[in-house]
Backbone as a printed PyTorch tensor [residue, N CA C, xyz], in Angstrom:
tensor([[[ 18.3150, -12.6800,  -0.0160],
         [ 17.0520, -12.0100,  -0.2410],
         [ 17.0260, -11.4380,  -1.6490]],

        [[ 15.9510, -11.6820,  -2.3350],
         [ 15.8020, -11.1850,  -3.6930],
         [ 14.4180, -10.5800,  -3.8560]],

        [[ 14.3660,  -9.3970,  -4.4450],
         [ 13.0920,  -8.7690,  -4.7570],
         [ 12.8860,  -8.8610,  -6.2640]],

        [[ 11.6770,  -9.2190,  -6.6540],
         [ 11.3960,  -9.3280,  -8.0850],
         [  9.9750,  -8.8710,  -8.3680]],

        [[  9.7960,  -8.3360,  -9.5750],
         [  8.4500,  -8.0010, -10.0240],
         [  7.8090,  -9.2980, -10.4990]],

        [[  6.5650,  -9.5230, -10.1180],
         [  5.9030, -10.7820, -10.4620],
         [  4.8620, -10.5700, -11.5550]],

        [[  4.6340, -11.6270, -12.3340],
         [  3.6850, -11.5510, -13.4440],
         [  2.3040, -12.0450, -13.0030]],

        [[  1.3460, -11.9450, -13.9080],
         [ -0.0490, -12.2380, -13.5570],
         [ -0.2540, -13.6580, -13.0280]],

        [[  0.3090, -14.7100, -13.6300],
         [  0.1010, -16.0470, -13.0440],
         [  0.6260, -16.1600, -11.6020]],

        [[  1.7900, -15.5650, -11.3240],
         [  2.3290, -15.5910,  -9.9520],
         [  1.4550, -14.7630,  -9.0110]],

        [[  0.9720, -13.6310,  -9.5150],
         [  0.1050, -12.7710,  -8.7080],
         [ -1.1590, -13.5260,  -8.3230]],

        [[ -1.7150, -14.2560,  -9.2710],
         [ -2.9270, -15.0290,  -8.9840],
         [ -2.6570, -16.0600,  -7.8900]],

        [[ -1.4990, -16.7100,  -7.9280],
         [ -1.1400, -17.6760,  -6.8800],
         [ -1.0290, -16.9910,  -5.5190]],

        [[ -0.3610, -15.8350,  -5.4870],
         [ -0.2230, -15.0810,  -4.2330],
         [ -1.5970, -14.6840,  -3.7180]],

        [[ -2.4400, -14.2090,  -4.6080],
         [ -3.7880, -13.7750,  -4.2400],
         [ -4.5730, -14.9340,  -3.6200]],

        [[ -4.6000, -16.0590,  -4.3170],
         [ -5.4230, -17.1910,  -3.8780],
         [ -4.8630, -17.9030,  -2.6500]],

        [[ -3.5490, -17.9370,  -2.5270],
         [ -2.9430, -18.6780,  -1.4170],
         [ -2.7410, -17.8230,  -0.1630]],

        [[ -2.4260, -16.5320,  -0.3530],
         [ -2.0490, -15.7050,   0.7950],
         [ -2.9710, -14.5100,   1.0420]],

        [[ -3.2410, -13.7340,   0.0020],
         [ -3.9740, -12.4830,   0.2220],
         [ -5.3540, -12.7040,   0.8290]],

        [[ -6.0360, -13.7550,   0.4040],
         [ -7.3760, -14.0190,   0.9290],
         [ -7.3450, -14.3060,   2.4320]],

        [[ -6.1880, -14.6950,   2.9520],
         [ -6.0310, -14.9280,   4.3910],
         [ -5.4060, -13.7360,   5.1110]],

        [[ -4.5870, -12.9580,   4.4050],
         [ -3.8600, -11.8520,   5.0280],
         [ -4.6760, -10.5680,   5.1480]],

        [[ -5.7430, -10.4430,   4.3610],
         [ -6.5380,  -9.2100,   4.3570],
         [ -8.0150,  -9.5360,   4.5150]],

        [[ -8.7500,  -8.6840,   5.2550],
         [-10.1980,  -8.8850,   5.3720],
         [-10.8540,  -8.8090,   3.9880]],

        [[-11.8880,  -9.5910,   3.7870],
         [-12.5780,  -9.6300,   2.4920],
         [-13.0160,  -8.2380,   2.0450]],

        [[-13.4370,  -7.3970,   2.9920],
         [-13.9040,  -6.0470,   2.6490],
         [-12.7840,  -5.1680,   2.0900]],

        [[-11.5240,  -5.4820,   2.4090],
         [-10.3830,  -4.6860,   1.9400],
         [ -9.7730,  -5.2290,   0.6510]],

        [[-10.1670,  -6.4100,   0.2640],
         [ -9.5110,  -7.0910,  -0.8480],
         [-10.2500,  -6.8470,  -2.1600]],

        [[ -9.5420,  -6.2900,  -3.1210],
         [-10.1060,  -6.1130,  -4.4560],
         [-10.2940,  -7.4910,  -5.0890]],

        [[-11.2990,  -7.6320,  -5.9450],
         [-11.4010,  -8.8860,  -6.6960],
         [-10.1590,  -9.0590,  -7.5780]],

        [[ -9.7390, -10.2930,  -7.7870],
         [ -8.5490, -10.5240,  -8.6020],
         [ -8.6990,  -9.9130,  -9.9910]],

        [[ -9.8990,  -9.9830, -10.5570],
         [-10.1180,  -9.4220, -11.9000],
         [ -9.8140,  -7.9300, -11.9320]],

        [[-10.1010,  -7.2110, -10.8540],
         [ -9.8050,  -5.7730, -10.7980],
         [ -8.2930,  -5.5440, -10.7750]],

        [[ -7.5830,  -6.3490, -10.0060],
         [ -6.1180,  -6.2450,  -9.9520],
         [ -5.5220,  -6.5620, -11.3210]],

        [[ -6.0100,  -7.6230, -11.9370],
         [ -5.5180,  -8.0080, -13.2640],
         [ -5.7570,  -6.8890, -14.2850]],

        [[ -6.9080,  -6.2610, -14.2200],
         [ -7.2260,  -5.1530, -15.1280],
         [ -6.2680,  -3.9800, -14.9260]],

        [[ -5.9760,  -3.6390, -13.6690],
         [ -5.0380,  -2.5500, -13.3780],
         [ -3.6380,  -2.8730, -13.8980]],

        [[ -3.2290,  -4.1240, -13.7770],
         [ -1.9100,  -4.5360, -14.2700],
         [ -1.8560,  -4.4070, -15.7880]],

        [[ -2.9040,  -4.8500, -16.4550],
         [ -2.9420,  -4.7730, -17.9190],
         [ -2.9590,  -3.3310, -18.4150]],

        [[ -3.4510,  -2.4120, -17.5770],
         [ -3.4400,  -0.9790, -17.9340],
         [ -2.1100,  -0.3270, -17.5550]],

        [[ -1.1750,  -1.1070, -17.0520],
         [  0.1520,  -0.6270, -16.6340],
         [  0.0550,   0.3940, -15.4960]],

        [[ -0.9380,   0.2060, -14.6210],
         [ -1.1350,   1.1000, -13.4820],
         [ -0.7990,   0.4320, -12.1570]],

        [[ -0.4440,  -0.8280, -12.1830],
         [ -0.2890,  -1.6020, -10.9590],
         [  0.9460,  -2.4790, -11.1000]],

        [[  1.7250,  -2.5660, -10.0380],
         [  2.9160,  -3.4200, -10.0340],
         [  2.8980,  -4.2780,  -8.7750]],

        [[  3.4130,  -5.4720,  -8.9150],
         [  3.4630,  -6.3840,  -7.7820],
         [  4.8890,  -6.9040,  -7.6310]],

        [[  5.3600,  -6.8710,  -6.3880],
         [  6.7180,  -7.3240,  -6.0960],
         [  6.6710,  -8.4060,  -5.0270]],

        [[  7.6290,  -9.3150,  -5.1090],
         [  7.7380, -10.3820,  -4.1180],
         [  9.1480, -10.3810,  -3.5570]],

        [[  9.2480, -10.7140,  -2.2870],
         [ 10.5400, -10.9210,  -1.6400],
         [ 10.6940, -12.4180,  -1.4500]],

        [[ 11.7410, -12.9590,  -2.0490],
         [ 12.0170, -14.3870,  -1.9240],
         [ 13.2370, -14.5900,  -1.0450]],

        [[ 13.1520, -15.5990,  -0.2060],
         [ 14.2770, -16.0000,   0.6280],
         [ 14.3970, -17.5110,   0.5180]],

        [[ 15.5550, -17.9650,   0.1390],
         [ 15.8040, -19.4030,  -0.0200],
         [ 14.7480, -20.0450,  -0.9250]],

        [[ 14.4810, -19.3720,  -2.0450],
         [ 13.5740, -19.8620,  -3.0940],
         [ 12.1190, -20.0060,  -2.6550]],

        [[ 11.7280, -19.3210,  -1.5860],
         [ 10.3130, -19.3440,  -1.2110],
         [  9.8360, -17.9220,  -0.9220]],

        [[  8.5560, -17.7000,  -1.1640],
         [  7.9600, -16.3870,  -0.9630],
         [  8.0080, -16.0080,   0.5140]],

        [[  8.5130, -14.8130,   0.7810],
         [  8.6180, -14.3130,   2.1500],
         [  7.6500, -13.1620,   2.3940]],

        [[  7.4990, -12.2870,   1.3850],
         [  6.6190, -11.1230,   1.5180],
         [  6.2010, -10.6690,   0.1260]],

        [[  5.1510,  -9.8460,   0.0930],
         [  4.6970,  -9.3210,  -1.1940],
         [  4.1460,  -7.9120,  -1.0160]],

        [[  4.1720,  -7.1640,  -2.1090],
         [  3.6650,  -5.7890,  -2.1100],
         [  2.9690,  -5.5300,  -3.4410]],

        [[  1.8000,  -4.9060,  -3.3700],
         [  1.0570,  -4.5050,  -4.5590],
         [  0.9880,  -2.9840,  -4.5210]],

        [[  1.3970,  -2.3500,  -5.6170],
         [  1.4770,  -0.8890,  -5.6640],
         [  0.7350,  -0.3390,  -6.8740]],

        [[ -0.0040,   0.7390,  -6.6380],
         [ -0.6900,   1.4460,  -7.7140],
         [  0.1680,   2.6350,  -8.1050]],

        [[  0.3830,   2.8160,  -9.3920],
         [  1.2710,   3.8620,  -9.8860],
         [  0.4810,   4.9930, -10.5200]],

        [[  0.7650,   6.2240, -10.0640],
         [  0.1830,   7.4240, -10.6660],
         [  1.2560,   8.0500, -11.5400]],

        [[  1.1680,   7.8250, -12.8270],
         [  2.2020,   8.2720, -13.7610],
         [  2.3600,   9.7840, -13.7800]],

        [[  1.2450,  10.5120, -13.6860],
         [  1.3440,  11.9780, -13.7660],
         [  2.0650,  12.5640, -12.5520]],

        [[  1.9720,  11.9200, -11.4110],
         [  2.6240,  12.4120, -10.1980],
         [  3.9250,  11.6760,  -9.8930]],

        [[  4.2130,  10.6120, -10.6310],
         [  5.4050,   9.8010, -10.3860],
         [  5.4480,   9.3260,  -8.9230]],

        [[  4.3390,   8.7320,  -8.5210],
         [  4.1700,   8.3380,  -7.1280],
         [  3.3950,   7.0190,  -7.0690]],

        [[  3.7620,   6.1400,  -6.1360],
         [  3.0560,   4.8840,  -5.9170],
         [  2.1880,   4.9740,  -4.6660]],

        [[  1.1010,   4.2130,  -4.6730],
         [  0.3250,   3.9520,  -3.4640],
         [  0.5780,   2.4940,  -3.1110]],

        [[  1.0890,   2.2540,  -1.9170],
         [  1.2980,   0.8860,  -1.4470],
         [ -0.0730,   0.3370,  -1.0630]],

        [[ -0.6440,  -0.4560,  -1.9380],
         [ -2.0220,  -0.9230,  -1.7870],
         [ -2.1140,  -2.1210,  -0.8440]],

        [[ -1.2320,  -3.0840,  -1.0140],
         [ -1.1650,  -4.2510,  -0.1350],
         [  0.2990,  -4.5260,   0.1810]],

        [[  0.5560,  -4.8620,   1.4390],
         [  1.9140,  -5.1850,   1.8720],
         [  1.7860,  -6.2140,   2.9820]],

        [[  2.4190,  -7.3590,   2.8080],
         [  2.3210,  -8.3920,   3.8460],
         [  3.5390,  -9.3020,   3.8170]],

        [[  3.8790,  -9.7720,   4.9930],
         [  4.8790, -10.8280,   5.1570],
         [  4.0830, -12.1140,   5.3660]],

        [[  4.5310, -13.1910,   4.7630],
         [  3.8620, -14.4820,   4.9040],
         [  3.7560, -14.8170,   6.3990]],

        [[  2.5890, -15.2870,   6.8170],
         [  2.2700, -15.4720,   8.2390],
         [  3.3390, -16.2450,   9.0080]],

        [[  3.8820, -17.2870,   8.4300],
         [  4.8680, -18.1100,   9.1430],
         [  6.2350, -17.4510,   9.2470]],

        [[  6.4060, -16.3020,   8.5830],
         [  7.7140, -15.6380,   8.5730],
         [  7.6820, -14.2630,   9.2370]],

        [[  6.5840, -13.9330,   9.8830],
         [  6.4500, -12.6220,  10.5240],
         [  7.2850, -12.5430,  11.7940]],

        [[  7.6370, -11.2970,  12.1600],
         [  8.3650, -11.0580,  13.3950],
         [  9.8590, -11.3030,  13.2980]],

        [[ 10.3830, -11.4380,  12.0980],
         [ 11.8130, -11.7110,  11.9120],
         [ 12.5360, -10.5950,  11.1610]],

        [[ 11.8570,  -9.4590,  10.9710],
         [ 12.4980,  -8.3300,  10.2950],
         [ 12.3660,  -8.3290,   8.7840]],

        [[ 11.6400,  -9.2930,   8.2310],
         [ 11.4980,  -9.3520,   6.7750],
         [ 10.7290,  -8.1580,   6.2160]],

        [[  9.7390,  -7.6650,   6.9530],
         [  8.9690,  -6.5180,   6.4810],
         [  9.8500,  -5.2950,   6.3020]],

        [[ 10.7040,  -5.0220,   7.2810],
         [ 11.6310,  -3.8840,   7.1880],
         [ 12.6330,  -4.0850,   6.0560]],

        [[ 13.1470,  -5.3070,   5.9220],
         [ 14.0890,  -5.5930,   4.8310],
         [ 13.4220,  -5.3920,   3.4730]],

        [[ 12.1790,  -5.8400,   3.3630],
         [ 11.4470,  -5.7140,   2.1010],
         [ 11.2110,  -4.2450,   1.7590]],

        [[ 10.8010,  -3.4470,   2.7460],
         [ 10.6050,  -2.0100,   2.4890],
         [ 11.8990,  -1.3530,   2.0280]],

        [[ 13.0100,  -1.7040,   2.6530],
         [ 14.3080,  -1.1460,   2.2490],
         [ 14.6210,  -1.5040,   0.8010]],

        [[ 14.3920,  -2.7510,   0.4270],
         [ 14.6430,  -3.1800,  -0.9520],
         [ 13.6780,  -2.5170,  -1.9350]],

        [[ 12.4220,  -2.3300,  -1.5160],
         [ 11.4520,  -1.6360,  -2.3750],
         [ 11.8850,  -0.2020,  -2.6410]],

        [[ 12.3680,   0.4710,  -1.6030],
         [ 12.8410,   1.8530,  -1.7720],
         [ 13.9600,   1.9120,  -2.8080]],

        [[ 14.8630,   0.9500,  -2.7630],
         [ 15.9570,   0.9160,  -3.7440],
         [ 15.4280,   0.6140,  -5.1410]],

        [[ 14.4750,  -0.2790,  -5.2330],
         [ 13.9000,  -0.6710,  -6.5240],
         [ 13.1230,   0.4840,  -7.1570]],

        [[ 12.4770,   1.2960,  -6.3350],
         [ 11.6070,   2.3720,  -6.8250],
         [ 12.2840,   3.7350,  -6.7940]],

        [[ 13.5980,   3.7650,  -6.7200],
         [ 14.3320,   5.0180,  -6.5050],
         [ 14.0210,   6.1010,  -7.5270]],

        [[ 13.5650,   5.7460,  -8.7090],
         [ 13.3450,   6.7380,  -9.7690],
         [ 12.0330,   7.5070,  -9.6130]],

        [[ 11.1530,   7.0880,  -8.7100],
         [  9.8930,   7.8110,  -8.5070],
         [ 10.0500,   8.7920,  -7.3530]],

        [[  9.1220,   9.7350,  -7.2680],
         [  9.2070,  10.7600,  -6.2280],
         [  9.0400,  10.1780,  -4.8260]],

        [[  8.1460,   9.2100,  -4.6960],
         [  7.9070,   8.6130,  -3.3950],
         [  6.7300,   7.6660,  -3.4640]],

        [[  6.3690,   7.1030,  -2.3150],
         [  5.1400,   6.3220,  -2.2950],
         [  4.3370,   6.6130,  -1.0440]],

        [[  3.0420,   6.3460,  -1.1590],
         [  2.0670,   6.6680,  -0.1260],
         [  1.5320,   5.3890,   0.4950]],

        [[  1.0900,   5.5150,   1.7400],
         [  0.4890,   4.3870,   2.4490],
         [ -0.7470,   4.8880,   3.1820]],

        [[ -1.8320,   4.1300,   3.0690],
         [ -3.0460,   4.4080,   3.8380],
         [ -2.9660,   3.5850,   5.1250]],

        [[ -3.1190,   4.2510,   6.2640],
         [ -3.1130,   3.5590,   7.5520],
         [ -4.4110,   3.9220,   8.2620]],

        [[ -5.1710,   2.9110,   8.6480],
         [ -6.4440,   3.1750,   9.3070],
         [ -6.2310,   4.0190,  10.5590]],

        [[ -7.1130,   5.0150,  10.7210],
         [ -7.0050,   5.9290,  11.8630],
         [ -7.1760,   5.1650,  13.1750]],

        [[ -6.3260,   5.5060,  14.1250],
         [ -6.3890,   4.8600,  15.4400],
         [ -7.7240,   5.1310,  16.1180]],

        [[ -8.1860,   6.3800,  16.0030],
         [ -9.3940,   6.8100,  16.7150],
         [-10.6530,   6.0880,  16.2580]],

        [[-10.6510,   5.5450,  15.0530],
         [-11.8730,   4.9090,  14.5580],
         [-11.9300,   3.4080,  14.8560]],

        [[-10.9390,   2.8920,  15.5570],
         [-10.9560,   1.4680,  15.9320],
         [-12.0950,   1.2280,  16.9160]],

        [[-12.8330,   0.1650,  16.6940],
         [-13.9780,  -0.1350,  17.5530],
         [-13.5970,  -0.9630,  18.7770]],

        [[-12.5240,  -1.7420,  18.6770],
         [-12.0930,  -2.5980,  19.7800],
         [-10.6390,  -2.3100,  20.1090]],

        [[-10.2520,  -2.6210,  21.3310],
         [ -8.8780,  -2.3820,  21.7780],
         [ -7.8710,  -3.1710,  20.9390]],

        [[ -8.1790,  -4.4170,  20.6160],
         [ -7.2720,  -5.2390,  19.8060],
         [ -7.0710,  -4.6100,  18.4250]],

        [[ -8.1440,  -4.0970,  17.8610],
         [ -8.0660,  -3.4370,  16.5520],
         [ -7.1850,  -2.1910,  16.6390]],

        [[ -7.3370,  -1.4300,  17.7200],
         [ -6.5120,  -0.2370,  17.9160],
         [ -5.0300,  -0.6160,  18.0570]],

        [[ -4.7580,  -1.6710,  18.8120],
         [ -3.3730,  -2.1270,  18.9920],
         [ -2.7470,  -2.5590,  17.6670]],

        [[ -3.5190,  -3.2570,  16.8290],
         [ -3.0110,  -3.6700,  15.5130],
         [ -2.6920,  -2.4500,  14.6560]],

        [[ -3.5520,  -1.4430,  14.7140],
         [ -3.3290,  -0.2170,  13.9420],
         [ -2.1050,   0.5380,  14.4510]],

        [[ -1.9420,   0.5960,  15.7750],
         [ -0.7570,   1.2540,  16.3510],
         [  0.5180,   0.5350,  15.9180]],

        [[  0.4790,  -0.7760,  15.9250],
         [  1.6380,  -1.5790,  15.5200],
         [  1.9830,  -1.3100,  14.0550]],

        [[  0.9550,  -1.2700,  13.2000],
         [  1.1730,  -1.0050,  11.7740],
         [  1.7530,   0.3880,  11.5680]],

        [[  1.1800,   1.3900,  12.2470],
         [  1.6690,   2.7650,  12.1280],
         [  3.1200,   2.8500,  12.5990]],

        [[  3.4180,   2.2410,  13.7320],
         [  4.7850,   2.2430,  14.2650],
         [  5.7600,   1.5950,  13.2750]],

        [[  5.3530,   0.4960,  12.6670],
         [  6.2000,  -0.1880,  11.6830],
         [  6.5850,   0.7600,  10.5500]],

        [[  5.6040,   1.4410,   9.9850],
         [  5.8940,   2.3320,   8.8570],
         [  6.7360,   3.5280,   9.2860]],

        [[  6.4400,   4.1030,  10.4490],
         [  7.2120,   5.2650,  10.9120],
         [  8.6600,   4.8800,  11.2190]],

        [[  8.8710,   3.7330,  11.8520],
         [ 10.2460,   3.3260,  12.1710],
         [ 11.0420,   3.0000,  10.9120]],

        [[ 10.3510,   2.7390,   9.8120],
         [ 11.0090,   2.4520,   8.5420],
         [ 11.1170,   3.6810,   7.6470]],

        [[ 10.9790,   4.8670,   8.2510],
         [ 11.2830,   6.0990,   7.5380],
         [ 10.1330,   6.8300,   6.8930]],

        [[  8.9300,   6.3150,   7.0230],
         [  7.8010,   7.0210,   6.4240],
         [  7.4240,   8.2100,   7.2850]],

        [[  6.8090,   9.1840,   6.6460],
         [  6.4250,  10.4280,   7.3090],
         [  4.9080,  10.5320,   7.3550]],

        [[  4.4040,  11.0350,   8.4790],
         [  2.9700,  11.2660,   8.6010],
         [  2.6420,  12.6030,   7.9440]],

        [[  1.5240,  12.6530,   7.2370],
         [  1.1000,  13.8890,   6.5830],
         [ -0.1350,  14.4350,   7.2910]],

        [[ -0.5940,  15.5780,   6.8350],
         [ -1.8660,  16.1330,   7.2920],
         [ -2.9860,  15.7650,   6.3330]],

        [[ -2.7450,  14.7760,   5.4980],
         [ -3.7550,  14.3040,   4.5500],
         [ -4.4670,  13.1060,   5.1700]],

        [[ -5.7830,  13.1450,   5.1170],
         [ -6.6030,  12.0340,   5.5900],
         [ -7.6170,  11.6960,   4.5030]],

        [[ -8.1250,  10.4880,   4.5550],
         [ -9.1700,  10.1060,   3.6140],
         [-10.2540,   9.3370,   4.3420]],

        [[-11.4270,   9.4030,   3.7710],
         [-12.4920,   8.4840,   4.1280],
         [-12.7790,   7.7420,   2.8390]],

        [[-12.3740,   6.5070,   2.8290],
         [-12.4390,   5.6890,   1.6250],
         [-13.5180,   4.6340,   1.8110]],

        [[-14.6470,   4.8610,   1.1690],
         [-15.7600,   3.9200,   1.2240],
         [-16.1750,   3.6170,   2.6660]],

        [[-16.1510,   4.6620,   3.5120],
         [-16.5940,   4.5360,   4.8950],
         [-15.5100,   4.2320,   5.9110]],

        [[-14.2680,   4.0930,   5.4770],
         [-13.1550,   3.7970,   6.3860],
         [-12.2140,   4.9980,   6.4220]],

        [[-11.8530,   5.4480,   7.6420],
         [-10.9750,   6.6110,   7.8100],
         [ -9.5080,   6.1900,   7.8270]],

        [[ -8.6960,   6.9310,   7.0560],
         [ -7.2660,   6.6480,   6.9600],
         [ -6.4390,   7.9080,   7.1780]],

        [[ -5.2720,   7.7330,   7.8110],
         [ -4.2040,   8.7320,   7.7700],
         [ -3.3160,   8.3280,   6.6030]],

        [[ -2.6940,   9.3230,   5.9750],
         [ -1.8200,   9.0450,   4.8390],
         [ -0.3730,   9.3090,   5.2390]],

        [[  0.4740,   8.3210,   5.0060],
         [  1.9130,   8.4290,   5.2270],
         [  2.5930,   8.4980,   3.8670]],

        [[  3.8000,   9.0550,   3.8460],
         [  4.5540,   9.0200,   2.5980],
         [  6.0030,   8.6570,   2.8710]],

        [[  6.5790,   8.0520,   1.8660],
         [  7.9930,   7.7050,   1.8780],
         [  8.6590,   8.4880,   0.7620]],

        [[  9.4210,   9.5400,   1.1120],
         [ 10.1130,  10.2650,   0.0500],
         [ 11.2250,   9.3950,  -0.5370]],

        [[ 11.3460,   9.4340,  -1.8430],
         [ 12.4290,   8.7010,  -2.4960],
         [ 13.3100,   9.6700,  -3.2700]],

        [[ 12.7710,  10.2450,  -4.3260],
         [ 13.5610,  11.1580,  -5.1500],
         [ 13.4780,  12.5860,  -4.6340]],

        [[ 12.3540,  12.9210,  -3.9960],
         [ 12.2030,  14.2660,  -3.4500],
         [ 11.2030,  14.2550,  -2.3050]],

        [[ 11.2500,  15.2980,  -1.5060],
         [ 10.3110,  15.4420,  -0.4020],
         [  8.9360,  15.7850,  -0.9670]],

        [[  7.9130,  15.2800,  -0.3380],
         [  6.5520,  15.5110,  -0.8090],
         [  5.8040,  16.3510,   0.2150]],

        [[  5.2510,  17.4970,  -0.2090],
         [  4.4440,  18.2790,   0.7240],
         [  2.9990,  17.7690,   0.6940]],

        [[  2.1880,  18.2790,   1.6240],
         [  0.8210,  17.7780,   1.7470],
         [ -0.0010,  17.9870,   0.4800]],

        [[  0.2000,  19.1070,  -0.2050],
         [ -0.5720,  19.3370,  -1.4280],
         [ -0.1880,  18.3150,  -2.4980]],

        [[  1.0850,  18.0050,  -2.6080],
         [  1.5370,  16.9850,  -3.5630],
         [  0.8870,  15.6420,  -3.2220]],

        [[  0.9160,  15.2810,  -1.9410],
         [  0.3240,  14.0170,  -1.4970],
         [ -1.1690,  13.9990,  -1.8180]],

        [[ -1.8580,  15.0990,  -1.5100],
         [ -3.2920,  15.2180,  -1.8000],
         [ -3.5560,  15.0320,  -3.2950]],

        [[ -2.7990,  15.7370,  -4.1260],
         [ -2.9900,  15.6770,  -5.5820],
         [ -2.6990,  14.2800,  -6.1280]],

        [[ -1.6180,  13.6780,  -5.6500],
         [ -1.2640,  12.3280,  -6.1040],
         [ -2.3470,  11.3300,  -5.7170]],

        [[ -2.8240,  11.4290,  -4.4810],
         [ -3.8490,  10.5090,  -4.0020],
         [ -5.1480,  10.6840,  -4.7790]],

        [[ -5.5130,  11.9250,  -5.0390],
         [ -6.7300,  12.1960,  -5.8120],
         [ -6.6130,  11.5770,  -7.2060]],

        [[ -5.4570,  11.7570,  -7.8540],
         [ -5.2410,  11.1580,  -9.1680],
         [ -5.3020,   9.6420,  -9.1290]],

        [[ -4.7160,   9.0650,  -8.0990],
         [ -4.7310,   7.6070,  -7.9520],
         [ -6.1580,   7.1110,  -7.7620]],

        [[ -6.8890,   7.7100,  -6.8350],
         [ -8.2560,   7.2580,  -6.5760],
         [ -9.1530,   7.4390,  -7.8040]],

        [[ -8.9420,   8.5290,  -8.5510],
         [ -9.7820,   8.7840,  -9.7300],
         [ -9.5710,   7.7610, -10.8320]],

        [[ -8.4150,   7.1490, -10.8710],
         [ -8.1930,   6.1210, -11.8880],
         [ -8.3310,   4.7100, -11.3220]],

        [[ -8.1830,   4.5790, -10.0310],
         [ -8.2390,   3.2610,  -9.4030],
         [ -9.6790,   2.7910,  -9.1740]],

        [[-10.5500,   3.7260,  -8.8330],
         [-11.9250,   3.3760,  -8.4820],
         [-12.8900,   3.8090,  -9.5700]],

        [[-13.9090,   2.9880,  -9.8410],
         [-14.8950,   3.3630, -10.8540],
         [-15.6740,   4.6120, -10.4240]],

        [[-16.1720,   5.3110, -11.4010],
         [-16.8510,   6.5860, -11.1510],
         [-17.9840,   6.4600, -10.1340]],

        [[-18.7210,   5.3570, -10.1550],
         [-19.8620,   5.2000,  -9.2450],
         [-19.4410,   5.1020,  -7.7740]],

        [[-18.1570,   4.8370,  -7.4950],
         [-17.6830,   4.7770,  -6.1050],
         [-17.0250,   6.0760,  -5.6460]],

        [[-16.6720,   6.9400,  -6.5630],
         [-15.8820,   8.1260,  -6.2110],
         [-16.6030,   9.0950,  -5.2880]],

        [[-17.9350,   9.1020,  -5.2880],
         [-18.6430,   9.9970,  -4.3670],
         [-18.5640,   9.4920,  -2.9290]],

        [[-18.0240,   8.2880,  -2.7290],
         [-17.8340,   7.7370,  -1.3840],
         [-16.3860,   7.8480,  -0.9230]],

        [[-15.6120,   8.6960,  -1.6190],
         [-14.2060,   8.9180,  -1.2810],
         [-14.0100,  10.3960,  -0.9710]],

        [[-13.5280,  10.6860,   0.2300],
         [-13.2790,  12.0660,   0.6410],
         [-11.8050,  12.1850,   1.0220]],

        [[-11.1280,  13.1860,   0.4460],
         [ -9.7210,  13.4280,   0.7730],
         [ -9.6220,  14.8150,   1.3900]],

        [[ -8.9990,  14.9100,   2.5610],
         [ -8.7860,  16.1920,   3.2390],
         [ -7.2930,  16.4120,   3.4290]],

        [[ -6.8830,  17.6650,   3.3940],
         [ -5.4840,  17.9410,   3.7280],
         [ -5.3710,  19.2750,   4.4450]],

        [[ -4.3010,  19.3660,   5.2470],
         [ -4.0120,  20.5910,   5.9750],
         [ -4.8750,  20.8060,   7.1940]],

        [[ -5.4180,  19.7350,   7.7350],
         [ -6.2950,  19.8890,   8.8970],
         [ -5.6450,  19.3550,  10.1340]]])
């Protein structure tokens, strides 16, 4: 297993071949937006390779002032799911990112699922992150009409809710254009 940071041409291949199938269109940023974030040195993309083929990928937004990442996209290639690669990849990412304070994950709220299958998928995702050492916070967001709980993975230090709130606010303020920011609500301590 090898983890590597990928460049823009590789990212474009991952986007076109996998991301468009792994994520709903409403959740997927246009490739041009991702490319712009990378060129601004605010976004990093990592791939997990096994036997010279892509096994999983992660796209992370970096908040330099808070020394914290937001795990924006994380997926194991469909044909390789259910074999522990996701947990292995998270472990390797933690080692790779050891110099930052931690990273955050948005997980859709269970209560806002409209169908039972959707709720089960959300429970499975939440369980995956918790079993891999992430901590649930009292920070929640409503991001463009979708409700999320925020999890964090401490790396260099423990993160309290105010730190998580501040880091997330900084990330959203630079990640999203000003015209969308009035549709983003961050709450903490509730």
